[in-house]
Amino acid sequence: MKPAIIFGTRPEIIKLSPVVRAFLKLGIRPLLVHTGQHYDYEMSKVFIYELELPEIDYHLEVGSGTQAEQTGKAMIKIERVLMEEKPDVTMVQGDTNTVLAGALASVKLKIPVAHIEAGLRSFDRTMPEEINRVLTDHASEVLFPPTDEARKNLEREGITENVYVVGNTVVDAVLENSKIAERKSNILKLLGIRRKGYVLVTAHRSENTDRRRNLERLVEILESLPLPVVYPLHPRTRKRLKEFGLWERLKSLKNLILIEPLGYLDFLKLEKNAFAVLTDSGGIQEEAVVLGVPCLTLRYNTERPETLKVGANVLVGLEKDRVLMYIEKLLNEKEFYKRMANAPNPFGDGRAGERIAKILVELYESGRLKVRSSRFI
Ligand code: UD1
Ligand code: UDP
């Protein structure tokens, strides 16, 4: 069997690493195709190195651009690779432009697509990621929703066949790497911070960074936090802060440690030892519940409602008062802190990668890994 894995951004490399490993364990070396949507060392290569992935077979160097430029360029280059390599299945993970490009290029060549982390919905079609999720799910032959909630979203849209709830590979990655991180990373010492003595912040969503007023509201939130703040800055946000004249204001904040994006091991260590995380990241909402760290999400909706239901996460949007109210509550009410930190992990047991590889091999061996003319037969 010849599987291909297409990826291009930081979270895809992290969340696909358990799948690569699971295939290798079965004696199958998947073809690795990197679109180059992320290209800075600290957004890409550092993860390939830290997660000990095999050599990338194709670097497509798509880079940045408008939504259509990036997706279109990726499609054209992925199609060439798929025509040359003729894999039996193409795997994509999540909701980026790379994912949509990979799914469309593949299915049109009649190469079946397996979508990992299928069925997530924010029900907000103004997000580029929501469009990517819906279209990729409908182009895919095999779907791997992480939870039953995600499976139900697929069912509501008529997708009921070849759907396997397997858990989220984020758990595999966290379990595989957090002990290594604890041992190897000395980031707390390096930054001069104490365990549980700081808030870890990340923000990069277009809705929070592309409009000046929204980015300013984020800066105002950071200015008001009563604890030290550590903020590894996504390149998109750095660019916008400079463009909108907010860079100097943020840099001058006394309680803020503003740093480059971190490698996975350093980031996991910072995350696990944080008092709380304040984020608009999808993956970090998931990791926080696995690591037992309260999460405040800088959004008004989430495609990870499981984290809200179990009580690990709250939506605070860009509402400074709401953020402060929750931070104060976490600081002053021990029981509340414990409840958030000890919320059960809804994303599975850390064996999602193994299940995905096994299911795809079984489908292949029984001749069922094919693009069918109708899903509904
Ligand atoms: C993308 C995904 C988002 C995901 C995020 C993970 C889409 C639509 N968005 O958002 O879902 O959560 O990746 O981090 O696919 N840049 C650099 N260096 C890099 C990469 C990007 O400087 O290595 C800058 C460029 O100015 C670029 C901007 O960041 O224009 C945005 O990059 P892009 O890949 O388009 O979107 P992300 O915000 O990273
Ligand atoms: N991450 C990292 N270094 C950082 C910030 C994040 O390694 O400086 C990891 C984090 O542990 C998580 C993933 O990157 O696994 C989340 O990526 P991001 O927030 O960029 O994307 P999203 O999950 O929102 O798509």
Tab-separated table of C-alpha atoms and ligand atoms in Angstrom:
chain	number	residue	atom	x	y	z
A	1	MET	CA	0.000	0.000	0.000
A	2	LYS	CA	1.205	3.474	-0.884
A	3	PRO	CA	-0.327	6.262	1.230
A	4	ALA	CA	0.475	9.951	0.766
A	5	ILE	CA	0.294	12.519	3.536
A	6	ILE	CA	-0.113	16.165	2.536
A	7	PHE	CA	0.531	18.927	5.040
A	8	GLY	CA	1.874	22.464	5.173
A	9	THR	CA	1.446	24.198	8.521
A	10	ARG	CA	2.678	23.902	12.086
A	11	PRO	CA	-0.377	22.146	13.580
A	12	GLU	CA	-0.592	19.698	10.695
A	13	ILE	CA	2.994	18.551	11.198
A	14	ILE	CA	2.355	18.052	14.922
A	15	LYS	CA	-0.978	16.268	14.578
A	16	LEU	CA	0.100	14.084	11.663
A	17	SER	CA	3.287	12.888	13.338
A	18	PRO	CA	1.470	10.088	15.224
A	19	VAL	CA	-0.073	8.906	11.950
A	20	VAL	CA	3.313	8.789	10.216
A	21	ARG	CA	4.689	6.840	13.150
A	22	ALA	CA	1.770	4.388	13.106
A	23	PHE	CA	2.298	3.631	9.407
A	24	LEU	CA	6.026	3.156	9.941
A	25	LYS	CA	5.237	0.656	12.702
A	26	LEU	CA	3.195	-1.333	10.170
A	27	GLY	CA	6.191	-1.336	7.819
A	28	ILE	CA	4.680	1.244	5.446
A	29	ARG	CA	6.596	4.425	4.637
A	30	PRO	CA	4.057	7.095	3.637
A	31	LEU	CA	4.947	9.608	0.946
A	32	LEU	CA	5.374	12.996	2.649
A	33	VAL	CA	4.356	16.121	0.747
A	34	HIS	CA	4.914	19.550	2.359
A	35	THR	CA	3.158	22.395	0.561
A	36	GLY	CA	5.288	25.088	2.235
A	37	GLN	CA	2.256	27.076	3.442
A	38	HIS	CA	4.413	27.627	6.544
A	39	TYR	CA	8.075	28.096	5.675
A	40	ASP	CA	9.925	29.875	8.513
A	41	TYR	CA	12.223	27.499	10.399
A	42	GLU	CA	10.277	27.944	13.643
A	43	MET	CA	6.894	27.359	11.918
A	44	SER	CA	7.920	24.193	10.068
A	45	LYS	CA	11.346	22.568	10.098
A	46	VAL	CA	11.762	22.655	13.859
A	47	PHE	CA	8.770	20.290	14.173
A	48	ILE	CA	10.006	17.883	11.518
A	49	TYR	CA	13.282	17.726	13.365
A	50	GLU	CA	11.878	17.498	16.924
A	51	LEU	CA	9.232	14.949	16.009
A	52	GLU	CA	11.841	12.894	14.151
A	53	LEU	CA	9.821	12.614	10.964
A	54	PRO	CA	11.407	10.927	7.951
A	55	GLU	CA	12.782	12.978	5.052
A	56	ILE	CA	10.088	15.033	3.267
A	57	ASP	CA	9.672	13.643	-0.262
A	58	TYR	CA	8.319	16.800	-1.895
A	59	HIS	CA	8.712	20.432	-0.793
A	60	LEU	CA	6.245	22.406	-2.893
A	61	GLU	CA	7.215	25.902	-1.675
A	62	VAL	CA	3.747	27.375	-2.103
A	63	GLY	CA	4.305	30.105	0.509
A	64	SER	CA	1.922	32.908	1.466
A	65	GLY	CA	-0.728	34.679	-0.608
A	66	THR	CA	-4.417	35.472	-0.787
A	67	GLN	CA	-6.820	32.619	-0.063
A	68	ALA	CA	-7.207	31.721	-3.743
A	69	GLU	CA	-3.549	32.245	-4.624
A	70	GLN	CA	-2.375	29.971	-1.851
A	71	THR	CA	-5.028	27.295	-2.392
A	72	GLY	CA	-4.723	27.396	-6.176
A	73	LYS	CA	-0.934	27.223	-6.216
A	74	ALA	CA	-1.016	24.337	-3.774
A	75	MET	CA	-3.592	22.469	-5.885
A	76	ILE	CA	-1.533	22.789	-9.051
A	77	LYS	CA	1.646	21.569	-7.404
A	78	ILE	CA	-0.041	18.768	-5.430
A	79	GLU	CA	-1.751	17.512	-8.598
A	80	ARG	CA	1.638	17.113	-10.316
A	81	VAL	CA	2.981	15.044	-7.431
A	82	LEU	CA	-0.116	12.856	-7.244
A	83	MET	CA	-0.076	12.232	-11.021
A	84	GLU	CA	3.547	11.183	-10.772
A	85	GLU	CA	3.311	9.105	-7.597
A	86	LYS	CA	-0.209	7.632	-7.904
A	87	PRO	CA	-0.729	6.921	-4.189
A	88	ASP	CA	-3.572	4.647	-3.028
A	89	VAL	CA	-4.908	7.237	-0.610
A	90	THR	CA	-4.218	10.867	0.289
A	91	MET	CA	-4.400	11.896	3.933
A	92	VAL	CA	-5.013	15.467	5.052
A	93	GLN	CA	-5.559	16.782	8.580
A	94	GLY	CA	-7.620	19.714	9.810
A	95	ASP	CA	-8.852	22.816	8.037
A	96	THR	CA	-6.091	24.826	6.379
A	97	ASN	CA	-5.814	25.899	2.744
A	98	THR	CA	-3.312	23.070	2.283
A	99	VAL	CA	-6.005	20.600	3.369
A	100	LEU	CA	-8.604	21.855	0.903
A	101	ALA	CA	-6.060	21.977	-1.914
A	102	GLY	CA	-4.895	18.424	-1.181
A	103	ALA	CA	-8.437	17.072	-0.996
A	104	LEU	CA	-9.623	18.706	-4.230
A	105	ALA	CA	-6.531	17.792	-6.251
A	106	SER	CA	-6.697	14.211	-5.038
A	107	VAL	CA	-10.377	13.383	-5.411
A	108	LYS	CA	-10.421	14.762	-8.960
A	109	LEU	CA	-7.661	12.309	-9.847
A	110	LYS	CA	-9.907	9.617	-8.314
A	111	ILE	CA	-7.444	9.071	-5.513
A	112	PRO	CA	-9.496	8.647	-2.318
A	113	VAL	CA	-9.030	11.231	0.427
A	114	ALA	CA	-8.948	10.385	4.120
A	115	HIS	CA	-9.764	13.413	6.262
A	116	ILE	CA	-8.295	13.346	9.734
A	117	GLU	CA	-10.116	15.578	12.251
A	118	ALA	CA	-13.247	15.518	10.084
A	119	GLY	CA	-16.639	16.885	11.097
A	120	LEU	CA	-15.553	19.940	13.103
A	121	ARG	CA	-17.906	22.888	12.640
A	122	SER	CA	-17.834	26.392	14.095
A	123	PHE	CA	-21.012	27.165	12.115
A	124	ASP	CA	-19.322	30.424	11.168
A	125	ARG	CA	-18.934	30.581	7.429
A	126	THR	CA	-16.975	33.833	7.581
A	127	MET	CA	-13.936	31.829	8.742
A	128	PRO	CA	-11.747	30.523	5.896
A	129	GLU	CA	-11.219	27.371	7.959
A	130	GLU	CA	-14.961	26.594	8.115
A	131	ILE	CA	-15.203	26.646	4.321
A	132	ASN	CA	-12.159	24.368	4.137
A	133	ARG	CA	-13.678	21.939	6.665
A	134	VAL	CA	-17.029	21.596	4.942
A	135	LEU	CA	-15.614	21.232	1.432
A	136	THR	CA	-12.901	18.798	2.491
A	137	ASP	CA	-15.359	16.578	4.341
A	138	HIS	CA	-17.558	16.426	1.265
A	139	ALA	CA	-14.616	15.591	-1.007
A	140	SER	CA	-13.366	12.828	1.283
A	141	GLU	CA	-13.997	9.114	1.033
A	142	VAL	CA	-12.909	8.137	4.544
A	143	LEU	CA	-13.610	10.384	7.506
A	144	PHE	CA	-11.980	10.324	10.897
A	145	PRO	CA	-13.980	12.561	13.256
A	146	PRO	CA	-12.251	12.856	16.638
A	147	THR	CA	-15.456	12.677	18.712
A	148	ASP	CA	-19.064	11.573	18.439
A	149	GLU	CA	-20.084	15.237	18.353
A	150	ALA	CA	-18.024	15.713	15.173
A	151	ARG	CA	-19.490	12.506	13.720
A	152	LYS	CA	-22.993	13.912	14.274
A	153	ASN	CA	-22.079	17.047	12.313
A	154	LEU	CA	-21.163	14.799	9.378
A	155	GLU	CA	-24.363	12.815	9.754
A	156	ARG	CA	-26.422	16.034	9.632
A	157	GLU	CA	-24.804	16.729	6.261
A	158	GLY	CA	-25.574	13.230	4.953
A	159	ILE	CA	-22.122	11.728	5.455
A	160	THR	CA	-22.553	8.404	7.236
A	161	GLU	CA	-20.370	5.899	5.376
A	162	ASN	CA	-16.697	5.220	5.996
A	163	VAL	CA	-16.902	7.384	9.099
A	164	TYR	CA	-14.723	6.252	12.009
A	165	VAL	CA	-14.578	8.023	15.371
A	166	VAL	CA	-10.958	7.535	16.380
A	167	GLY	CA	-10.099	10.316	18.846
A	168	ASN	CA	-7.848	13.235	18.061
A	169	THR	CA	-4.201	12.662	17.186
A	170	VAL	CA	-3.394	15.739	19.281
A	171	VAL	CA	-3.663	13.467	22.341
A	172	ASP	CA	-1.188	10.990	20.842
A	173	ALA	CA	1.236	13.844	20.160
A	174	VAL	CA	0.885	15.337	23.647
A	175	LEU	CA	1.294	11.973	25.390
A	176	GLU	CA	4.267	11.060	23.200
A	177	ASN	CA	6.025	14.365	23.777
A	178	SER	CA	5.080	16.017	27.078
A	179	LYS	CA	7.367	13.827	29.208
A	180	ILE	CA	10.234	14.403	26.778
A	181	ALA	CA	9.447	18.126	26.950
A	182	GLU	CA	9.447	18.116	30.741
A	183	ARG	CA	12.879	16.495	30.711
A	184	LYS	CA	14.543	18.275	27.813
A	185	SER	CA	13.202	21.830	27.790
A	186	ASN	CA	14.615	24.464	30.120
A	187	ILE	CA	12.360	27.222	28.808
A	188	LEU	CA	11.028	28.253	32.253
A	189	LYS	CA	14.531	28.890	33.494
A	190	LEU	CA	15.491	30.614	30.275
A	191	LEU	CA	12.556	33.028	30.547
A	192	GLY	CA	12.923	33.419	34.319
A	193	ILE	CA	9.352	32.398	35.122
A	194	ARG	CA	7.754	30.204	37.793
A	195	ARG	CA	5.525	27.164	37.376
A	196	LYS	CA	1.866	28.268	37.399
A	197	GLY	CA	2.996	31.877	37.704
A	198	TYR	CA	2.185	33.150	34.184
A	199	VAL	CA	-0.483	33.192	31.502
A	200	LEU	CA	0.500	31.730	28.123
A	201	VAL	CA	-0.976	33.628	25.183
A	202	THR	CA	-1.218	32.791	21.472
A	203	ALA	CA	-3.311	34.529	18.809
A	204	HIS	CA	-3.236	34.350	15.043
A	205	ARG	CA	-6.805	33.992	13.674
A	206	SER	CA	-7.644	36.336	10.838
A	207	GLU	CA	-10.724	37.622	12.720
A	208	ASN	CA	-8.493	38.732	15.620
A	209	THR	CA	-5.502	40.034	13.679
A	210	ASP	CA	-6.612	41.428	10.314
A	211	ARG	CA	-8.712	44.327	11.679
A	212	ARG	CA	-6.853	47.057	13.564
A	213	ARG	CA	-9.503	47.538	16.245
A	214	ASN	CA	-9.609	43.826	17.060
A	215	LEU	CA	-5.861	43.575	17.370
A	216	GLU	CA	-5.911	46.689	19.562
A	217	ARG	CA	-8.488	45.011	21.802
A	218	LEU	CA	-6.110	42.083	22.176
A	219	VAL	CA	-3.318	44.484	23.167
A	220	GLU	CA	-5.675	46.096	25.716
A	221	ILE	CA	-6.406	42.683	27.218
A	222	LEU	CA	-2.707	41.916	27.567
A	223	GLU	CA	-2.131	45.342	29.163
A	224	SER	CA	-4.709	44.590	31.822
A	225	LEU	CA	-3.653	41.080	32.925
A	226	PRO	CA	-2.633	40.864	36.594
A	227	LEU	CA	-0.024	38.110	35.989
A	228	PRO	CA	3.145	37.875	33.910
A	229	VAL	CA	2.314	36.975	30.325
A	230	VAL	CA	4.354	34.857	27.892
A	231	TYR	CA	3.449	35.378	24.260
A	232	PRO	CA	5.160	33.451	21.429
A	233	LEU	CA	4.149	35.533	18.462
A	234	HIS	CA	2.791	33.981	15.248
A	235	PRO	CA	4.377	35.682	12.169
A	236	ARG	CA	0.978	36.776	10.913
A	237	THR	CA	0.293	38.695	14.124
A	238	ARG	CA	3.777	40.225	14.224
A	239	LYS	CA	3.265	41.554	10.701
A	240	ARG	CA	-0.136	43.053	11.548
A	241	LEU	CA	1.043	44.605	14.827
A	242	LYS	CA	3.732	46.468	12.898
A	243	GLU	CA	1.387	47.411	10.067
A	244	PHE	CA	-1.232	48.792	12.496
A	245	GLY	CA	1.305	50.745	14.587
A	246	LEU	CA	0.722	48.591	17.699
A	247	TRP	CA	4.135	46.945	17.877
A	248	GLU	CA	5.945	49.467	20.117
A	249	ARG	CA	2.987	49.670	22.489
A	250	LEU	CA	2.961	45.883	22.942
A	251	LYS	CA	6.735	45.628	23.229
A	252	SER	CA	6.849	48.219	25.984
A	253	LEU	CA	4.547	46.224	28.289
A	254	LYS	CA	6.314	45.489	31.556
A	255	ASN	CA	4.576	42.223	32.444
A	256	LEU	CA	4.932	40.732	28.960
A	257	ILE	CA	7.570	38.361	27.607
A	258	LEU	CA	7.223	38.588	23.848
A	259	ILE	CA	9.102	35.820	22.023
A	260	GLU	CA	9.452	34.087	18.648
A	261	PRO	CA	7.239	31.046	17.962
A	262	LEU	CA	8.617	28.107	19.931
A	263	GLY	CA	9.444	24.546	19.032
A	264	TYR	CA	6.961	21.912	20.194
A	265	LEU	CA	8.897	20.702	23.235
A	266	ASP	CA	9.437	24.193	24.654
A	267	PHE	CA	5.843	25.100	23.898
A	268	LEU	CA	4.432	21.977	25.563
A	269	LYS	CA	6.513	22.653	28.653
A	270	LEU	CA	5.289	26.258	28.824
A	271	GLU	CA	1.709	25.147	28.265
A	272	LYS	CA	1.744	22.418	30.900
A	273	ASN	CA	3.179	24.753	33.526
A	274	ALA	CA	1.030	27.787	32.743
A	275	PHE	CA	-1.521	29.135	35.235
A	276	ALA	CA	-3.911	29.401	32.283
A	277	VAL	CA	-3.792	29.738	28.510
A	278	LEU	CA	-5.417	32.558	26.574
A	279	THR	CA	-5.648	31.596	22.919
A	280	ASP	CA	-7.529	31.583	19.640
A	281	SER	CA	-5.780	28.408	18.487
A	282	GLY	CA	-7.739	25.247	17.772
A	283	GLY	CA	-4.964	22.859	18.735
A	284	ILE	CA	-4.179	24.688	21.950
A	285	GLN	CA	-7.814	24.492	23.122
A	286	GLU	CA	-7.452	20.725	22.745
A	287	GLU	CA	-3.997	20.432	24.282
A	288	ALA	CA	-5.001	22.498	27.320
A	289	VAL	CA	-7.665	19.983	28.358
A	290	VAL	CA	-5.250	17.093	27.846
A	291	LEU	CA	-2.583	18.849	29.937
A	292	GLY	CA	-5.033	20.006	32.637
A	293	VAL	CA	-4.589	23.741	32.160
A	294	PRO	CA	-7.608	26.120	32.208
A	295	CYS	CA	-8.216	27.625	28.767
A	296	LEU	CA	-9.795	30.990	27.933
A	297	THR	CA	-10.524	31.230	24.223
A	298	LEU	CA	-10.280	34.563	22.434
A	299	ARG	CA	-13.208	33.748	20.151
A	300	TYR	CA	-16.999	33.969	20.099
A	301	ASN	CA	-17.484	30.430	18.812
A	302	THR	CA	-15.501	27.220	18.677
A	303	GLU	CA	-15.484	24.084	16.571
A	304	ARG	CA	-14.280	22.318	19.728
A	305	PRO	CA	-17.515	22.513	21.819
A	306	GLU	CA	-16.434	19.375	23.689
A	307	THR	CA	-13.943	21.512	25.618
A	308	LEU	CA	-16.750	23.838	26.747
A	309	LYS	CA	-19.025	20.959	27.737
A	310	VAL	CA	-16.467	19.281	29.968
A	311	GLY	CA	-15.717	22.652	31.584
A	312	ALA	CA	-12.080	22.998	30.495
A	313	ASN	CA	-12.559	26.039	28.279
A	314	VAL	CA	-14.603	29.253	28.169
A	315	LEU	CA	-15.191	31.612	25.272
A	316	VAL	CA	-14.113	35.117	26.221
A	317	GLY	CA	-13.962	36.708	22.769
A	318	LEU	CA	-12.042	39.968	22.784
A	319	GLU	CA	-13.957	41.125	25.868
A	320	LYS	CA	-11.447	42.514	28.347
A	321	ASP	CA	-13.928	42.479	31.253
A	322	ARG	CA	-14.786	38.869	30.637
A	323	VAL	CA	-11.120	37.826	30.442
A	324	LEU	CA	-10.361	39.657	33.701
A	325	MET	CA	-13.415	38.234	35.423
A	326	TYR	CA	-12.284	34.666	34.628
A	327	ILE	CA	-8.645	35.290	35.501
A	328	GLU	CA	-9.691	36.752	38.890
A	329	LYS	CA	-12.037	33.815	39.473
A	330	LEU	CA	-9.233	31.367	38.691
A	331	LEU	CA	-6.899	33.250	41.033
A	332	ASN	CA	-9.351	33.574	43.911
A	333	GLU	CA	-11.544	30.477	43.770
A	334	LYS	CA	-9.538	27.297	44.257
A	335	GLU	CA	-12.531	25.037	43.558
A	336	PHE	CA	-13.224	26.790	40.261
A	337	TYR	CA	-9.585	26.460	39.224
A	338	LYS	CA	-9.593	22.762	40.099
A	339	ARG	CA	-12.796	22.141	38.168
A	340	MET	CA	-11.359	23.665	35.001
A	341	ALA	CA	-7.955	22.023	35.389
A	342	ASN	CA	-9.371	18.569	36.160
A	343	ALA	CA	-12.006	18.480	33.427
A	344	PRO	CA	-12.002	15.123	31.613
A	345	ASN	CA	-10.267	14.895	28.246
A	346	PRO	CA	-12.929	14.372	25.534
A	347	PHE	CA	-10.439	13.707	22.701
A	348	GLY	CA	-9.565	10.051	23.208
A	349	ASP	CA	-6.858	7.805	24.572
A	350	GLY	CA	-3.841	8.759	22.463
A	351	ARG	CA	-4.175	5.873	20.011
A	352	ALA	CA	-5.902	7.728	17.183
A	353	GLY	CA	-2.868	7.471	14.891
A	354	GLU	CA	-2.742	3.673	15.255
A	355	ARG	CA	-6.464	3.362	14.547
A	356	ILE	CA	-6.262	5.532	11.432
A	357	ALA	CA	-3.385	3.518	9.948
A	358	LYS	CA	-5.052	0.201	10.763
A	359	ILE	CA	-8.427	1.178	9.300
A	360	LEU	CA	-6.873	2.497	6.069
A	361	VAL	CA	-4.774	-0.647	5.619
A	362	GLU	CA	-7.858	-2.835	6.173
A	363	LEU	CA	-9.929	-0.829	3.679
A	364	TYR	CA	-7.096	-1.071	1.160
A	365	GLU	CA	-6.600	-4.802	1.609
A	366	SER	CA	-10.302	-5.505	1.196
A	367	GLY	CA	-10.425	-3.433	-2.011
A	368	ARG	CA	-12.666	-0.765	-0.464
A	369	LEU	CA	-10.285	2.189	-0.579
A	370	LYS	CA	-11.720	3.744	-3.725
A	371	VAL	CA	-13.549	6.879	-4.810
A	372	ARG	CA	-17.095	5.605	-5.231
A	373	SER	CA	-19.441	7.207	-7.694
A	374	SER	CA	-21.937	7.824	-4.903
A	375	ARG	CA	-21.507	8.022	-1.173
A	376	PHE	CA	-25.096	7.103	-0.635
A	377	ILE	CA	-25.052	3.568	-2.058
B	1	UD1	C1	-2.938	29.068	8.826
B	1	UD1	C2	-4.308	28.434	8.699
B	1	UD1	C3	-4.962	28.394	10.070
B	1	UD1	C4	-4.072	27.707	11.081
B	1	UD1	C5	-2.700	28.346	11.092
B	1	UD1	C6	-1.777	27.575	11.995
B	1	UD1	C7	-5.549	28.811	6.594
B	1	UD1	C8	-6.633	29.583	5.952
B	1	UD1	N1	-5.196	29.221	7.821
B	1	UD1	O1	-3.114	30.401	9.261
B	1	UD1	O2	-6.185	27.678	9.987
B	1	UD1	O3	-4.659	27.831	12.352
B	1	UD1	O4	-2.153	28.331	9.752
B	1	UD1	O5	-0.734	28.372	12.465
B	1	UD1	O6	-5.024	27.888	6.016
B	1	UD1	N2	3.875	33.814	7.627
B	1	UD1	C9	5.237	33.944	7.792
B	1	UD1	N3	5.978	32.800	7.865
B	1	UD1	C10	5.447	31.554	7.764
B	1	UD1	C11	4.062	31.446	7.579
B	1	UD1	C12	3.291	32.588	7.512
B	1	UD1	O7	5.765	35.045	7.896
B	1	UD1	O8	6.187	30.564	7.842
B	1	UD1	C13	3.050	35.054	7.593
B	1	UD1	C14	2.852	35.624	6.193
B	1	UD1	O9	2.853	36.999	6.289
B	1	UD1	C15	1.466	35.124	5.833
B	1	UD1	C16	0.756	35.115	7.178
B	1	UD1	O10	1.765	34.752	8.121
B	1	UD1	O11	0.823	35.946	4.910
B	1	UD1	C17	-0.388	34.139	7.261
B	1	UD1	O12	0.025	32.812	6.906
B	1	UD1	P1	-1.041	31.761	6.346
B	1	UD1	O13	-0.417	30.423	6.185
B	1	UD1	O14	-1.733	32.317	5.155
B	1	UD1	O15	-2.130	31.714	7.470
B	1	UD1	P2	-1.991	31.472	9.042
B	1	UD1	O16	-2.461	32.702	9.735
B	1	UD1	O17	-0.642	30.954	9.356
B	2	UDP	N1	2.732	25.523	19.042
B	2	UDP	C1	4.136	25.452	19.097
B	2	UDP	N2	4.835	26.616	19.271
B	2	UDP	C2	4.225	27.829	19.422
B	2	UDP	C3	2.803	27.882	19.368
B	2	UDP	C4	2.098	26.714	19.159
B	2	UDP	O1	4.704	24.370	18.985
B	2	UDP	O2	4.914	28.826	19.599
B	2	UDP	C5	1.978	24.278	18.780
B	2	UDP	C6	0.923	23.943	19.818
B	2	UDP	O3	1.468	23.103	20.816
B	2	UDP	C7	-0.144	23.253	19.010
B	2	UDP	C8	-0.023	23.865	17.629
B	2	UDP	O4	1.253	24.485	17.588
B	2	UDP	O5	0.127	21.873	18.878
B	2	UDP	C9	-1.120	24.875	17.384
B	2	UDP	O6	-0.841	25.565	16.207
B	2	UDP	P1	-1.595	26.895	15.799
B	2	UDP	O7	-2.110	27.569	17.011
B	2	UDP	O8	-0.656	27.646	14.934
B	2	UDP	O9	-2.744	26.366	14.849
B	2	UDP	P2	-4.268	25.883	15.081
B	2	UDP	O10	-4.248	24.751	16.019
B	2	UDP	O11	-5.046	27.060	15.551
B	2	UDP	O12	-4.696	25.504	13.715
